[in-house]
Coordinates of C-alpha atoms in Angstrom, one line a residue:
X1 CA 22.6 -6.9 34.9
X2 CA 25.6 -4.7 33.0
X3 CA 23.9 -1.9 31.0
X4 CA 25.2 -1.0 28.0
X5 CA 23.3 1.6 25.3
X6 CA 23.4 1.7 21.6
X7 CA 23.6 5.2 20.5
X8 CA 20.9 7.0 17.9
X9 CA 22.7 9.5 15.2
X10 CA 21.5 11.1 12.7
X11 CA 17.6 8.9 12.5
X12 CA 15.9 8.6 9.5
X13 CA 12.4 9.4 9.6
X14 CA 10.1 8.0 6.8
X15 CA 6.5 8.2 5.5
X16 CA 5.1 4.9 6.5
X17 CA 6.9 2.0 8.5
X18 CA 9.6 0.2 6.5
X19 CA 12.5 -1.7 7.6
X20 CA 13.9 -2.7 11.2
X21 CA 12.5 -0.5 13.8
X22 CA 13.9 0.8 17.0
X23 CA 12.3 3.4 19.2
X24 CA 15.9 5.0 19.0
X25 CA 15.1 7.4 15.6
X26 CA 12.4 10.3 16.2
X27 CA 9.0 9.9 15.4
X28 CA 8.0 11.8 11.7
X29 CA 6.0 15.2 12.6
X30 CA 2.4 14.5 11.2
X31 CA 1.8 16.4 8.2
X32 CA -0.9 17.7 6.1
X33 CA -1.1 16.3 3.0
X34 CA -0.5 19.1 0.2
X35 CA -2.2 18.9 -3.1
X36 CA -2.0 21.2 -6.1
X37 CA -4.3 23.7 -7.1
X38 CA -6.8 24.2 -10.0
X39 CA -9.3 26.6 -10.8
X40 CA -11.2 23.4 -12.2
X41 CA -11.4 21.4 -9.7
X42 CA -13.2 20.5 -6.7
X43 CA -11.5 21.3 -3.7
X44 CA -9.8 18.0 -2.6
X45 CA -10.5 16.2 0.5
X46 CA -9.1 16.8 3.9
X47 CA -6.1 14.4 5.0
X48 CA -4.7 15.9 7.7
X49 CA -2.5 13.1 9.3
X50 CA 0.6 11.6 7.2
X51 CA 1.8 8.3 9.1
X52 CA 5.0 9.0 11.8
X53 CA 7.6 6.2 10.2
X54 CA 11.1 5.5 11.5
X55 CA 13.9 4.0 10.7
X56 CA 16.8 3.1 12.7
X57 CA 20.4 3.8 12.2
X58 CA 22.2 0.9 11.1
X59 CA 19.3 -0.5 8.8
X60 CA 20.0 -0.9 4.9
X61 CA 16.8 -1.2 3.2
X62 CA 18.4 -1.6 0.1
X63 CA 20.1 -5.6 1.3
X64 CA 16.4 -6.1 2.4
X65 CA 14.5 -7.6 -0.4
X66 CA 10.8 -9.1 0.4
X67 CA 11.0 -11.5 -2.8
X68 CA 13.4 -13.5 -1.0
X69 CA 11.0 -14.9 1.5
X70 CA 8.9 -17.9 1.2
X71 CA 6.0 -17.4 -1.2
X72 CA 3.2 -15.8 0.6
X73 CA -0.2 -18.3 0.3
X74 CA -2.6 -16.4 -1.7
X75 CA -5.8 -17.5 0.5
X76 CA -8.5 -19.3 -0.6
X77 CA -11.7 -18.2 1.7
X78 CA -11.8 -15.2 4.1
X79 CA -8.9 -16.2 6.1
X80 CA -5.9 -14.7 3.9
X81 CA -2.0 -14.9 4.8
X82 CA 0.0 -12.0 5.4
X83 CA 3.8 -11.5 5.4
X84 CA 5.5 -9.2 8.1
X85 CA 6.6 -8.6 11.3
X86 CA 7.6 -6.0 13.8
X87 CA 11.4 -5.9 14.5
X88 CA 12.7 -6.9 11.0
X89 CA 10.3 -5.6 8.3
X90 CA 8.5 -3.4 10.9
X91 CA 5.2 -3.4 8.6
X92 CA 2.6 -6.2 7.4
X93 CA 2.1 -7.0 3.4
X94 CA -0.2 -8.3 1.4
X95 CA 0.5 -10.0 -1.9
X96 CA -2.4 -8.6 -4.9
X97 CA -2.5 -8.5 -8.6
X98 CA -3.8 -6.5 -10.8
X99 CA -5.6 -5.9 -14.5
X100 CA -5.8 -8.9 -16.8
X101 CA -3.5 -10.5 -17.2
X102 CA -2.5 -10.3 -13.6
X103 CA 0.6 -8.5 -12.2
X104 CA 1.2 -9.5 -8.7
X105 CA 2.6 -7.0 -6.2
X106 CA 3.0 -6.5 -2.4
X107 CA 1.8 -4.0 -0.6
X108 CA 1.8 -2.5 2.9
X109 CA -1.6 -3.0 5.0
X110 CA -2.5 0.6 6.1
X111 CA -5.7 1.1 9.1
X112 CA -4.5 5.0 8.9
X113 CA -5.5 5.5 5.6
X114 CA -7.4 4.5 2.6
X115 CA -5.7 4.5 -1.0
X116 CA -3.9 2.2 -2.5
X117 CA -1.1 3.2 -4.3
X118 CA 1.2 1.0 -6.8
X119 CA 4.6 2.1 -8.2
X120 CA 3.4 2.8 -12.2
X121 CA 5.8 1.9 -15.4
X122 CA 6.3 5.7 -15.3
X123 CA 8.2 6.3 -12.7
X124 CA 11.9 6.6 -13.0
X125 CA 12.3 7.2 -9.1
X126 CA 11.0 4.9 -7.6
X127 CA 13.9 2.3 -7.8
X128 CA 11.1 -1.1 -8.2
X129 CA 11.6 -3.8 -10.8
X130 CA 7.8 -4.7 -10.3
X131 CA 5.6 -1.5 -11.6
X132 CA 2.2 -1.1 -12.9
X133 CA 1.9 -0.9 -16.6
X134 CA -1.3 -0.3 -17.4
X135 CA -0.5 -0.9 -21.3
X136 CA -0.6 -4.5 -20.5
X137 CA -4.0 -4.5 -19.1
X138 CA -7.2 -5.2 -20.9
X139 CA -8.9 -4.5 -18.2
X140 CA -7.1 -0.8 -16.8
X141 CA -8.1 2.5 -17.8
X142 CA -6.7 5.8 -16.6
X143 CA -9.7 8.0 -15.0
X144 CA -10.7 11.5 -16.7
X145 CA -9.9 14.5 -14.8
X146 CA -13.3 15.9 -15.5
X147 CA -16.7 14.2 -15.9
X148 CA -15.8 11.2 -13.3
X149 CA -17.3 10.4 -10.0
X150 CA -14.0 11.2 -8.7
X151 CA -13.2 14.2 -6.6
X152 CA -9.7 15.0 -8.3
X153 CA -7.1 17.2 -7.1
X154 CA -5.2 18.0 -10.6
X155 CA -5.1 17.0 -13.9
X156 CA -2.4 14.6 -14.8
X157 CA -0.9 15.4 -19.0
X158 CA -4.0 17.4 -18.9
X159 CA -6.8 14.8 -19.1
X160 CA -6.2 12.0 -16.6
X161 CA -7.4 12.4 -12.9
X162 CA -3.9 13.1 -11.0
X163 CA -3.2 13.2 -7.4
X164 CA -0.2 14.8 -5.9
X165 CA 0.4 13.4 -1.7
X166 CA 3.2 14.9 0.6
X167 CA 4.6 13.7 4.1
X168 CA 6.1 14.8 7.0
X169 CA 9.6 13.3 6.2
X170 CA 9.8 15.8 3.1
X171 CA 8.8 12.9 0.7
X172 CA 6.0 13.0 -1.8
X173 CA 4.7 11.3 -5.0
X174 CA 1.9 12.0 -7.7
X175 CA 1.0 10.0 -10.7
X176 CA -2.4 9.4 -11.8
X177 CA -5.8 7.2 -10.9
X178 CA -6.2 4.1 -12.5
X179 CA -9.1 1.7 -12.8
X180 CA -9.0 -2.0 -12.9
X181 CA -9.5 -5.4 -11.2
X182 CA -8.1 -6.4 -8.3
X183 CA -7.7 -9.6 -7.2
X184 CA -6.8 -10.0 -3.0
X185 CA -6.7 -13.5 -1.6
X186 CA -9.3 -14.9 -4.5
X187 CA -11.8 -11.9 -3.9
X188 CA -12.0 -10.1 -6.9
X189 CA -13.3 -6.5 -7.9
X190 CA -12.7 -3.1 -9.9
X191 CA -11.4 -0.6 -8.2
X192 CA -9.3 2.5 -8.4
X193 CA -6.0 3.3 -7.2
X194 CA -3.0 5.9 -7.7
X195 CA -0.1 4.6 -10.3
X196 CA 2.7 6.7 -8.5
X197 CA 4.8 8.0 -12.0
X198 CA 7.0 10.5 -9.7
X199 CA 8.9 9.9 -6.7
X200 CA 11.3 13.1 -5.0
X201 CA 12.7 10.2 -3.1
X202 CA 14.3 7.0 -4.2
X203 CA 12.8 4.7 -1.5
X204 CA 9.2 5.1 -0.6
X205 CA 8.9 2.1 0.6
X206 CA 12.4 0.8 1.6
X207 CA 11.3 -2.6 2.4
X208 CA 11.1 -3.3 -1.3
X209 CA 7.3 -3.8 -1.3
X210 CA 5.6 -2.0 -4.3
X211 CA 3.0 0.2 -2.7
X212 CA 0.5 0.3 -0.1
X213 CA -3.2 -0.3 0.7
X214 CA -5.3 1.8 2.8
X215 CA -8.0 0.4 4.9
X216 CA -9.7 3.2 6.3
X217 CA -13.0 4.9 5.2
X218 CA -13.7 7.2 2.3
X219 CA -13.9 10.4 3.6
X220 CA -9.9 10.3 3.6
X221 CA -9.1 9.1 0.1
X222 CA -7.1 11.7 -1.8
X223 CA -9.8 11.0 -4.6
X224 CA -12.7 10.9 -3.0
X225 CA -12.9 6.6 -3.6
X226 CA -14.1 4.0 -1.6
X227 CA -11.4 1.2 -0.8
X228 CA -10.0 -1.0 -2.5
X229 CA -11.7 -3.4 0.5
X230 CA -15.1 -1.3 -0.5
X231 CA -14.7 -2.6 -3.6
X232 CA -14.1 -6.3 -2.9
X233 CA -16.9 -6.1 -0.4
X234 CA -19.5 -5.0 -2.4
X235 CA -18.5 -7.1 -5.8
X236 CA -18.4 -10.3 -3.6
X237 CA -21.3 -9.3 -1.5
X238 CA -19.1 -9.8 1.9
X239 CA -20.1 -8.4 5.3
X240 CA -18.9 -5.1 5.3
X241 CA -15.9 -6.3 8.2
X242 CA -12.3 -7.7 8.3
X243 CA -10.4 -8.8 11.3
X244 CA -6.9 -8.4 11.6
X245 CA -4.1 -10.5 13.5
X246 CA -0.4 -9.0 13.6
X247 CA 1.3 -12.0 15.1
X248 CA 4.8 -11.5 14.0
X249 CA 5.7 -14.1 11.2
X250 CA 1.8 -15.8 11.0
X251 CA 0.1 -12.8 10.5
X252 CA -3.7 -13.2 8.3
X253 CA -6.4 -11.2 7.4
X254 CA -9.9 -12.4 7.2
X255 CA -12.2 -10.5 4.7
X256 CA -16.1 -10.2 4.9
X257 CA -16.0 -12.4 8.7
X258 CA -19.0 -11.2 11.0
X259 CA -18.0 -11.5 14.1
X260 CA -20.5 -9.2 15.9
X261 CA -22.0 -11.8 17.8
X262 CA -18.8 -13.8 18.8
X263 CA -18.0 -13.1 22.9
X264 CA -14.6 -13.2 22.4
X265 CA -14.5 -10.1 21.5
X266 CA -14.9 -6.7 23.4
X267 CA -16.1 -3.9 21.3
X268 CA -16.0 -0.3 21.3
X269 CA -17.7 2.5 18.9
X270 CA -15.7 4.3 15.9
X271 CA -15.9 7.7 17.1
X272 CA -15.4 9.2 13.6
X273 CA -15.6 7.8 10.4
X274 CA -12.3 8.6 8.6
X275 CA -9.7 6.4 10.5
X276 CA -10.9 4.2 13.1
X277 CA -10.8 6.0 15.8
X278 CA -11.8 4.7 19.4
X279 CA -12.7 6.3 22.9
X280 CA -10.3 5.9 25.4
X281 CA -11.2 5.7 29.2
X282 CA -8.1 4.7 30.8
X283 CA -4.3 4.0 30.6
X284 CA -2.9 2.0 33.2
X285 CA 1.0 0.0 34.4
X286 CA 0.2 -3.3 36.0
X287 CA -3.1 -2.9 36.4
X288 CA -2.6 0.6 38.2
X289 CA -4.1 3.5 36.3
X290 CA -1.9 6.6 35.3
X291 CA -4.6 8.8 36.4
X292 CA -5.0 10.9 32.9
X293 CA -8.7 12.0 32.2
X294 CA -10.4 10.9 29.5
X295 CA -10.6 14.4 28.0
X296 CA -6.7 14.4 27.8
X297 CA -6.1 11.0 26.1
X298 CA -8.6 12.1 23.8
X299 CA -8.1 15.7 22.8
X300 CA -6.4 14.4 19.3
X301 CA -8.8 11.0 18.5
X302 CA -7.0 7.8 19.4
X303 CA -6.7 5.9 16.3
X304 CA -6.0 1.9 15.4
X305 CA -3.5 1.8 12.5
X306 CA -1.8 -1.0 11.2
X307 CA 0.3 1.5 9.5
X308 CA 2.7 2.8 12.0
X309 CA 4.7 0.1 13.6
X310 CA 5.3 2.2 17.2
X311 CA 2.8 2.8 19.8
X312 CA 2.3 6.5 19.6
X313 CA 0.9 8.4 22.8
X314 CA 0.9 11.7 24.2
X315 CA 3.9 13.3 26.1
X316 CA 1.6 13.0 29.2
X317 CA 0.8 9.2 29.3
X318 CA 4.9 9.0 28.7
X319 CA 5.8 11.0 31.5
X320 CA 3.4 9.3 33.7
X321 CA 4.6 5.7 32.3
X322 CA 8.2 6.5 32.8
X323 CA 7.8 7.9 36.6
X324 CA 6.0 4.8 37.1
X325 CA 8.6 2.4 35.6
X326 CA 11.0 4.4 37.9
X327 CA 9.2 4.1 40.7
X328 CA 9.5 0.4 40.8
X329 CA 13.3 0.5 41.0
X330 CA 13.8 0.3 44.6
X331 CA 12.3 -3.2 44.2
X332 CA 13.4 -4.5 41.0
X333 CA 16.3 -3.5 38.6
X334 CA 14.9 -2.3 35.4
X335 CA 17.6 -1.7 32.6
X336 CA 17.1 1.2 30.8
X337 CA 14.9 2.9 33.7
X338 CA 17.1 2.6 36.6
X339 CA 20.3 3.4 35.6
X340 CA 20.1 6.6 33.8
X341 CA 16.7 6.5 31.9
X342 CA 19.2 5.8 28.8
X343 CA 15.0 3.8 27.1
X344 CA 13.1 7.1 27.4
X345 CA 16.0 9.3 25.7
X346 CA 15.9 7.0 22.0
X347 CA 18.8 4.6 23.2
X348 CA 19.0 0.9 23.3
X349 CA 19.6 -1.1 26.3
X350 CA 21.6 -4.8 27.2
X351 CA 19.1 -7.1 28.5
X352 CA 18.2 -10.4 29.1
X353 CA 14.8 -12.4 29.5
X354 CA 14.8 -12.3 33.2
X355 CA 15.0 -8.2 32.5
X356 CA 12.5 -8.1 30.3
X357 CA 10.2 -9.9 32.7
X358 CA 10.7 -7.4 35.1
X359 CA 9.0 -5.2 33.0
X360 CA 5.2 -4.3 33.9
X361 CA 2.3 -4.4 31.6
X362 CA 1.1 -1.4 29.8
X363 CA -3.0 -1.2 28.8
X364 CA -5.5 0.6 27.6
X365 CA -9.2 0.9 27.9
X366 CA -11.3 1.6 25.7
X367 CA -15.3 2.8 26.3
X368 CA -17.4 -0.9 26.6
X369 CA -13.8 -2.8 27.3
X370 CA -12.0 -4.5 30.0
X371 CA -8.3 -3.0 29.8
X372 CA -6.0 -4.3 26.9
X373 CA -2.3 -5.2 27.9
X374 CA 0.7 -5.3 26.2
X375 CA 3.5 -6.9 28.3
X376 CA 6.9 -5.9 28.6
X377 CA 8.5 -8.1 26.1
X378 CA 6.0 -6.6 23.0
X379 CA 6.7 -3.0 23.9
X380 CA 10.5 -3.8 24.1
X381 CA 11.9 -4.3 20.6
X382 CA 14.8 -6.2 20.0
X383 CA 17.5 -4.2 18.1
X384 CA 18.1 -6.5 15.1
X385 CA 21.7 -7.1 13.9
X386 CA 22.4 -5.7 10.0
X387 CA 21.8 -9.3 8.7
X388 CA 18.6 -9.4 10.6
X389 CA 19.6 -11.6 13.5
X390 CA 18.9 -11.0 17.3
X391 CA 21.2 -9.1 19.3
X392 CA 21.1 -9.0 23.1
X393 CA 20.0 -5.0 23.0
X394 CA 16.4 -3.7 23.5
X395 CA 14.7 -0.7 22.7
X396 CA 11.7 1.2 23.5
X397 CA 8.8 0.8 20.8
X398 CA 6.7 3.4 21.9
X399 CA 7.1 7.1 21.8
X400 CA 5.0 10.2 22.2
X401 CA 3.9 14.0 20.7
X402 CA 1.2 16.0 21.6
X403 CA -0.5 17.1 19.4
X404 CA -1.4 14.1 16.9
X405 CA -3.8 11.3 18.1
X406 CA -2.2 8.5 19.9
X407 CA -1.5 5.5 17.5
X408 CA -2.5 2.0 18.9
X409 CA 0.2 0.4 16.2
X410 CA 1.5 -2.1 15.1
X411 CA 3.4 -2.6 18.7
X412 CA -0.3 -2.8 20.4
X413 CA -2.1 -4.8 17.6
X414 CA 0.1 -7.6 18.0
X415 CA -1.1 -9.1 21.0
X416 CA -5.3 -9.0 19.7
X417 CA -7.2 -10.2 17.3
X418 CA -9.5 -7.1 15.8
X419 CA -12.1 -7.2 14.2
X420 CA -12.8 -3.2 12.0
X421 CA -16.7 -3.6 11.3
X422 CA -18.2 -0.6 9.4
X423 CA -21.5 -2.0 9.6
X424 CA -21.9 -1.4 13.5
X425 CA -19.4 1.1 13.6
X426 CA -17.4 -0.6 16.0
X427 CA -14.0 -2.0 16.8
X428 CA -13.6 -5.1 18.3
X429 CA -10.4 -6.8 20.7
X430 CA -10.1 -10.8 21.0
X431 CA -7.2 -12.6 22.2
X432 CA -5.0 -14.0 19.4
X433 CA -6.3 -17.4 20.4
X434 CA -9.2 -17.0 17.8
X435 CA -6.8 -16.3 15.4
X436 CA -6.1 -18.9 12.5

């Protein structure tokens, strides 16, 4: 096979995974959320990890308009269709409505954060046509800065509960906390969310979705609020669990589904009720352990995070993975590995389907589960052209960094139905055959 590489120049690093993604960009440094101080307000909750988001060179988010997608299914029961994929949208998003009458938005689904953030009417730097207008909702109200049940970071316009979130790429958003009726897939409930009134970048959500919706624990909410998910579960008497099937182009989420007794699932404990943290016992290539101790694998937590597109591992795991692939070169040709290691240098490489089939599986074993494997065809991502068409170029959908959590993002999650059961404090993994 003739190998060619697509060089990366000036990679852009964004906050939440957006448009077409490739491993040829550099992972963003995870940063602390910075908040304004006020002598009158409670110390904000600690939110140590912003999301590593990567946009490759050549991506033109201004041309990507989610409204061009076929109308998303609204969902009428527990299973709700969601939009998105990995190689073009690089995120998965849901349609929700807010207020009375309903204002409809599309928001990225993120198990690595808690808050719902939507562009607000007053945001002049957000670059979106669809924005939440609280004045047009008879059920909406701004949360007061003093006397509410929330831990407000700051006062907005000296009277309303406000927030400021900053991220590792230098972007930040701020605004006020609102309460209104939210409808998601036929389930309604009144909940709090952040209306974005100011952004220091034009494309906080460059794929034209209107915000992001966190599904993690209230302990990492910017203003100490239950998530939209918690509010909907309580209002509709749903079992406190959801199951995600992030199958590209036919993804879905099931709200309130109790699969705790379903034998198709393998379960592991949630180790910290902030993010969906789990404990890994091994990482293997083609079923053979890389020999990395659990203490090193879990040194900075391991989280299952739909808001991160790539698979983020430690430097030690990446080096061992590269070495294991290179050891195969005496018997099989792996483009980008056996001819100089371009894949591990952030480059995209020309491959055939036969080449891709030669790449071994990469598996993760959590405490209580057997190995959870993804194939080469899942961790090698096609480098689409500017029009979204496939090319013969493939990039590594795995990146590494020490000092941050290992993140089992969409590249990993796409191969499983994953249940996030907050009643039993467990995460379950099943084959995608159980998905609708």
